[in-house]
Coordinates of C-alpha atoms in Angstrom, one line a residue:
X1 CA 0.0 0.0 0.0
X2 CA 1.4 3.4 -1.0
X3 CA 1.8 6.2 1.6
X4 CA -0.9 8.3 -0.2
X5 CA -3.5 5.5 0.2
X6 CA -3.5 5.8 4.0
X7 CA -3.6 9.1 5.9
X8 CA -0.8 9.1 8.4
X9 CA -1.8 10.1 11.9
X10 CA 0.0 11.1 15.1
X11 CA -0.7 7.6 16.3
X12 CA 1.5 6.2 13.6
X13 CA 4.2 8.6 14.4
X14 CA 4.0 7.8 18.2
X15 CA 4.2 4.1 17.4
X16 CA 7.3 4.5 15.2
X17 CA 9.0 6.9 17.6
X18 CA 8.0 4.7 20.7
X19 CA 6.4 7.6 22.6
X20 CA 2.9 8.9 23.4
X21 CA 0.5 10.7 21.1
X22 CA 0.4 13.6 23.5
X23 CA 4.2 14.1 23.2
X24 CA 4.0 13.8 19.4
X25 CA 1.3 16.5 19.3
X26 CA 3.3 18.8 21.5
X27 CA 6.4 18.5 19.3
X28 CA 4.6 18.9 16.0
X29 CA 2.6 21.9 17.2
X30 CA 5.8 23.5 18.4
X31 CA 4.4 24.0 21.9
X32 CA 6.6 25.1 24.7
X33 CA 6.2 21.9 26.6
X34 CA 9.6 20.5 27.6
X35 CA 10.7 17.5 25.5
X36 CA 14.2 16.2 25.3
X37 CA 16.2 17.2 22.2
X38 CA 16.8 13.5 21.4
X39 CA 13.1 12.5 21.6
X40 CA 12.1 15.7 19.7
X41 CA 14.5 14.8 16.8
X42 CA 13.2 11.1 16.8
X43 CA 9.6 12.3 16.5
X44 CA 10.4 14.7 13.6
X45 CA 12.4 12.0 11.8
X46 CA 9.4 9.6 12.1
X47 CA 7.0 12.2 10.8
X48 CA 9.2 12.8 7.8
X49 CA 9.7 9.2 7.0
X50 CA 6.0 8.5 7.2
X51 CA 5.3 11.6 5.0
X52 CA 3.0 13.1 7.7
X53 CA 0.6 15.8 6.6
X54 CA -1.0 17.8 9.5
X55 CA -4.7 17.8 9.9
X56 CA -5.3 21.6 9.6
X57 CA -9.0 21.4 10.3
X58 CA -8.4 19.5 13.5
X59 CA -5.8 22.0 14.6
X60 CA -8.2 24.9 13.8
X61 CA -10.9 23.2 15.9
X62 CA -8.5 23.0 18.9
X63 CA -7.0 26.4 18.6
X64 CA -10.0 28.3 17.2
X65 CA -7.6 29.8 14.7
X66 CA -7.7 29.4 10.9
X67 CA -4.9 30.5 8.6
X68 CA -7.3 30.3 5.6
X69 CA -9.0 33.2 3.9
X70 CA -12.2 32.4 1.9
X71 CA -12.8 34.3 -1.3
X72 CA -16.2 34.3 -3.2
X73 CA -16.4 35.7 -6.7
X74 CA -19.4 35.7 -9.2
X75 CA -17.4 34.3 -12.1
X76 CA -13.8 33.2 -12.5
X77 CA -14.2 33.2 -16.3
X78 CA -14.0 37.0 -16.2
X79 CA -10.3 38.0 -16.0
X80 CA -11.2 41.0 -13.9
X81 CA -12.0 38.6 -11.0
X82 CA -8.9 36.5 -11.7
X83 CA -6.7 39.5 -11.3
X84 CA -8.4 40.5 -8.0
X85 CA -7.9 36.9 -6.7
X86 CA -4.2 37.1 -7.7
X87 CA -3.8 40.2 -5.7
X88 CA -5.5 38.5 -2.7
X89 CA -3.4 35.4 -3.0
X90 CA -0.1 37.4 -3.2
X91 CA -0.8 39.2 0.0
X92 CA -2.3 36.1 1.7
X93 CA 0.8 34.1 1.0
X94 CA 3.2 36.8 2.1
X95 CA 1.4 37.0 5.4
X96 CA 1.2 33.2 6.0
X97 CA -2.4 32.6 4.9
X98 CA -3.9 30.2 2.4
X99 CA -6.8 31.1 0.0
X100 CA -9.9 29.0 -0.5
X101 CA -11.6 30.2 -3.7
X102 CA -15.3 29.8 -4.4
X103 CA -16.9 30.6 -7.7
X104 CA -20.6 31.3 -7.2
X105 CA -21.4 31.0 -11.0
X106 CA -23.6 34.2 -10.7
X107 CA -26.0 32.3 -8.4
X108 CA -27.1 34.0 -5.1
X109 CA -28.1 30.5 -3.9
X110 CA -24.7 29.1 -4.5
X111 CA -23.1 32.1 -2.9
X112 CA -25.0 31.5 0.3
X113 CA -24.1 27.8 0.2
X114 CA -20.4 28.7 0.0
X115 CA -20.8 31.2 2.9
X116 CA -22.3 28.5 5.1
X117 CA -19.7 25.9 4.1
X118 CA -16.7 28.3 4.7
X119 CA -18.1 29.2 8.1
X120 CA -18.7 25.6 9.1
X121 CA -15.1 24.8 8.1
X122 CA -13.9 27.4 10.7
X123 CA -12.8 30.0 8.2
X124 CA -12.7 33.2 10.2
X125 CA -12.3 35.7 7.3
X126 CA -14.0 36.1 3.9
X127 CA -13.4 38.5 1.0
X128 CA -16.6 38.6 -1.2
X129 CA -18.1 40.2 -4.2
X130 CA -21.7 39.5 -3.1
X131 CA -24.4 39.3 -5.8
X132 CA -27.1 38.1 -3.4
X133 CA -29.9 40.7 -2.9
X134 CA -30.6 39.2 0.5
X135 CA -27.8 40.0 3.0
X136 CA -29.4 38.4 6.0
X137 CA -27.1 35.3 6.0
X138 CA -24.0 37.5 5.6
X139 CA -25.2 39.7 8.5
X140 CA -25.9 36.7 10.7
X141 CA -22.4 35.3 10.1
X142 CA -20.8 38.6 10.9
X143 CA -22.7 38.7 14.1
X144 CA -21.3 35.3 14.9
X145 CA -17.7 36.5 14.5
X146 CA -17.0 36.2 10.8
X147 CA -14.7 39.0 9.5
X148 CA -15.8 40.2 6.1
X149 CA -14.3 42.5 3.5
X150 CA -16.6 43.3 0.6
X151 CA -15.2 44.3 -2.8
X152 CA -16.6 45.3 -6.2
X153 CA -20.2 45.2 -5.0
X154 CA -21.2 47.6 -2.1
X155 CA -23.1 46.1 0.8
X156 CA -25.2 48.5 2.8
X157 CA -26.0 48.2 6.5
X158 CA -23.4 45.6 7.4
X159 CA -20.6 45.9 9.9
X160 CA -18.0 45.0 7.4
X161 CA -15.1 46.6 5.6
X162 CA -15.4 47.5 1.9
X163 CA -13.1 48.2 -0.9
X164 CA -15.2 49.4 -3.8
X165 CA -15.1 51.6 -6.8
X166 CA -16.7 54.8 -7.9
X167 CA -18.8 53.1 -10.7
X168 CA -21.0 56.1 -11.3
X169 CA -18.1 58.3 -11.9
X170 CA -16.6 55.6 -14.2
X171 CA -19.8 55.6 -16.2
X172 CA -19.8 59.4 -16.3
X173 CA -16.2 59.7 -17.4
X174 CA -16.6 57.1 -20.2
X175 CA -19.7 58.8 -21.6
X176 CA -18.1 62.3 -21.2
X177 CA -15.0 61.0 -23.1
X178 CA -17.2 60.1 -26.1
X179 CA -19.1 63.4 -25.9
X180 CA -15.9 65.3 -26.0
X181 CA -15.0 63.3 -29.1
X182 CA -18.2 64.7 -30.7
X183 CA -20.4 61.7 -30.2
X184 CA -24.0 62.2 -29.1
X185 CA -25.6 59.1 -30.5
X186 CA -24.2 56.8 -27.8
X187 CA -25.7 53.4 -27.1
X188 CA -25.4 51.5 -23.8
X189 CA -25.1 47.7 -23.5
X190 CA -25.1 45.8 -20.2
X191 CA -25.8 42.7 -18.3
X192 CA -28.9 42.9 -16.1
X193 CA -28.9 45.8 -13.7
X194 CA -29.2 43.5 -10.8
X195 CA -26.0 44.6 -9.2
X196 CA -25.3 48.0 -7.6
X197 CA -22.1 48.4 -9.7
X198 CA -24.0 48.1 -13.0
X199 CA -26.8 50.4 -11.9
X200 CA -24.2 53.0 -10.9
X201 CA -22.4 52.7 -14.3
X202 CA -25.8 53.2 -16.0
X203 CA -26.6 56.2 -13.8
X204 CA -23.2 57.7 -14.7
X205 CA -24.0 57.2 -18.4
X206 CA -27.4 58.9 -18.1
X207 CA -26.1 61.8 -16.0
X208 CA -23.4 62.6 -18.5
X209 CA -25.9 62.8 -21.3
X210 CA -28.3 64.8 -19.3
X211 CA -25.7 67.3 -18.2
X212 CA -24.8 67.9 -21.9
X213 CA -28.5 68.2 -22.9
X214 CA -28.4 65.0 -25.0
X215 CA -31.6 63.1 -25.3
X216 CA -31.4 59.4 -24.5
X217 CA -32.6 57.1 -27.3
X218 CA -34.2 54.1 -25.6
X219 CA -33.8 52.0 -28.8
X220 CA -30.0 52.2 -28.1
X221 CA -30.3 51.0 -24.5
X222 CA -29.8 47.2 -24.6
X223 CA -29.8 45.5 -21.2
X224 CA -30.0 41.7 -20.8
X225 CA -33.0 40.2 -19.0
X226 CA -31.2 37.1 -17.8
X227 CA -27.8 36.1 -16.4
X228 CA -26.5 32.6 -16.2
X229 CA -23.1 31.0 -16.3
X230 CA -22.8 28.2 -18.9
X231 CA -19.7 26.0 -18.4
X232 CA -18.7 25.9 -22.0
X233 CA -19.4 29.6 -22.8
X234 CA -18.4 33.0 -21.4
X235 CA -21.6 34.7 -20.4
X236 CA -20.4 38.2 -20.9
X237 CA -18.9 37.7 -24.3
X238 CA -22.0 35.9 -25.5
X239 CA -24.2 38.6 -24.0
X240 CA -22.3 41.2 -25.9
X241 CA -22.8 39.4 -29.2
X242 CA -26.5 38.9 -28.7
X243 CA -27.3 42.4 -27.5
X244 CA -25.3 43.9 -30.4
X245 CA -27.4 41.9 -32.9
X246 CA -30.5 43.5 -31.3
X247 CA -29.0 46.9 -31.5
X248 CA -28.1 46.5 -35.2
X249 CA -31.9 46.0 -35.9
X250 CA -32.5 49.7 -35.0
X251 CA -33.6 52.0 -37.9
X252 CA -30.7 54.3 -37.1
X253 CA -27.4 53.2 -35.6
X254 CA -25.4 55.0 -32.9
X255 CA -21.9 56.3 -33.6
X256 CA -20.6 54.9 -30.3
X257 CA -21.3 52.1 -27.8
X258 CA -20.5 52.2 -24.1
X259 CA -20.4 48.7 -22.7
X260 CA -20.7 47.7 -19.0
X261 CA -17.5 45.6 -18.9
X262 CA -14.6 44.6 -21.2
X263 CA -15.7 41.0 -21.7
X264 CA -19.1 42.1 -23.0
X265 CA -17.3 44.8 -25.1
X266 CA -15.3 42.0 -26.8
X267 CA -18.6 40.4 -27.8
X268 CA -19.8 43.7 -29.1
X269 CA -16.7 44.2 -31.2
X270 CA -16.8 40.6 -32.5
X271 CA -20.4 41.0 -33.7
X272 CA -19.8 44.5 -35.2
X273 CA -16.8 43.0 -37.2
X274 CA -18.9 40.0 -38.2
X275 CA -21.5 42.4 -39.6
X276 CA -18.9 44.3 -41.6
X277 CA -19.0 47.4 -39.4
X278 CA -15.5 48.9 -38.9
X279 CA -14.3 49.9 -35.4
X280 CA -13.7 52.8 -34.9
X281 CA -14.2 54.1 -38.4
X282 CA -18.0 53.5 -38.2
X283 CA -18.7 52.9 -34.6
X284 CA -16.5 53.6 -31.6
X285 CA -16.6 51.2 -28.6
X286 CA -15.7 51.9 -24.9
X287 CA -15.5 49.1 -22.3
X288 CA -15.2 49.1 -18.5
X289 CA -12.5 47.4 -16.3
X290 CA -9.3 47.6 -18.3
X291 CA -8.5 43.9 -18.0
X292 CA -5.3 42.8 -19.6
X293 CA -6.9 41.5 -22.8
X294 CA -8.2 44.9 -23.6
X295 CA -4.8 45.9 -25.0
X296 CA -4.3 42.6 -26.8
X297 CA -7.4 42.7 -29.0
X298 CA -7.5 44.5 -32.4
X299 CA -8.3 47.3 -32.3
X300 CA -7.2 47.7 -28.7
X301 CA -10.1 48.7 -26.4
X302 CA -10.6 52.1 -24.9
X303 CA -11.9 51.4 -21.4
X304 CA -12.3 52.6 -17.9
X305 CA -9.6 51.4 -15.6
X306 CA -10.4 49.6 -12.4
X307 CA -7.3 48.8 -10.3
X308 CA -8.4 45.1 -10.0
X309 CA -5.1 43.6 -8.7
X310 CA -4.6 46.4 -6.3
X311 CA -8.2 46.0 -5.1
X312 CA -7.4 42.4 -4.2
X313 CA -4.2 43.4 -2.3
X314 CA -6.0 46.1 -0.3
X315 CA -8.9 43.8 0.6
X316 CA -6.6 41.0 1.8
X317 CA -4.4 43.3 3.9
X318 CA -7.5 44.8 5.6
X319 CA -8.9 41.3 6.3
X320 CA -5.6 39.9 7.7
X321 CA -5.1 43.0 9.9
X322 CA -8.6 42.4 11.3
X323 CA -7.9 38.7 11.9
X324 CA -4.7 39.3 13.8
X325 CA -6.3 42.1 15.8
X326 CA -4.3 45.0 14.5
X327 CA -7.6 46.8 13.7
X328 CA -11.2 46.1 14.5
X329 CA -12.9 49.1 13.0
X330 CA -14.6 48.7 9.6
X331 CA -12.7 50.3 6.8
X332 CA -14.3 51.9 3.7
X333 CA -12.1 52.6 0.7
X334 CA -13.4 54.0 -2.6
X335 CA -11.0 53.6 -5.6
X336 CA -11.3 56.1 -8.5
X337 CA -11.7 55.5 -12.2
X338 CA -9.6 56.7 -15.2
X339 CA -10.3 56.4 -18.9
X340 CA -7.6 54.6 -20.9
X341 CA -7.8 55.7 -24.5
X342 CA -6.8 53.1 -27.1
X343 CA -7.7 52.4 -30.8
X344 CA -11.4 51.4 -30.5
X345 CA -12.6 55.0 -30.4
X346 CA -12.1 58.0 -32.8
X347 CA -13.4 61.6 -32.8
X348 CA -16.7 61.9 -34.7
X349 CA -15.3 64.3 -37.3
X350 CA -13.1 61.4 -38.6
X351 CA -15.9 58.9 -39.0
X352 CA -16.0 57.6 -42.6
X353 CA -19.8 57.6 -42.8
X354 CA -20.3 61.2 -41.6

């Protein structure tokens, strides 16, 4: 039988080292209990020979201390969340913590299942982009001692820290950028406005047009009515393709499209190109997030920058500080947007069909 087929316990080590399980436990947990150097070495050698792997859950139950950080994101298929998780993981590792990643697949029900599971597994701290409209479970777990840092999506009325983004200003800046380029016929494409972030981006879009006295054409507002993660497809990309097809049925076409995130913008650009519409010569496109791929596509995507990696680093530092007792007060950090101009947009005066 191979070593991997049988989980080695402290009983096996005690038998091999010819000592008690209590002594083995004290040595392996690095307690201050006095054990002779000779016996201590014999126990460590036995553990190494048997390829002993500590039962971390058991240790957590005894010490009430978990060195694991739980992370819940709506979709790992979107590189925006992947970059945030990378930031979280880099800080967690540097501070001696492990990361347990949960992908809620855009499902509020699955998000709540993960919350319950993580809490039952003695995870004391969670970083979450919550999409569930009902925050009762999250509130109850916080009351029971769970430390929570929310990112991306704001959570109101909870005693938790937040690292979020000024989405409304981002939507405003993106629309203002297009207006300054001479565009007034600006369409808006988005996933369902079921999240505070998307509603805020849409509000920023509307406000920028209103402030410039530009009337909104509802035929150019394309917002999906459903949202679901399909394993073999990227929801956002597919959504961009489908909503662009609907937009192109309009009697008159816009000169620019502002899209709720970069992955959806890639779907928009793909469908425009498939229909023979040149970007940006005929229609300009602006995304939101500034994920790494936005500078790799052709034409490269003008977009609103969200500091995703830095958001993950900040969130994890806040959580670990709370877990080790350096701070107990809730922290609220609002990160600011910036428009990154690339090749998917062009001033209206240069449009070939004008």
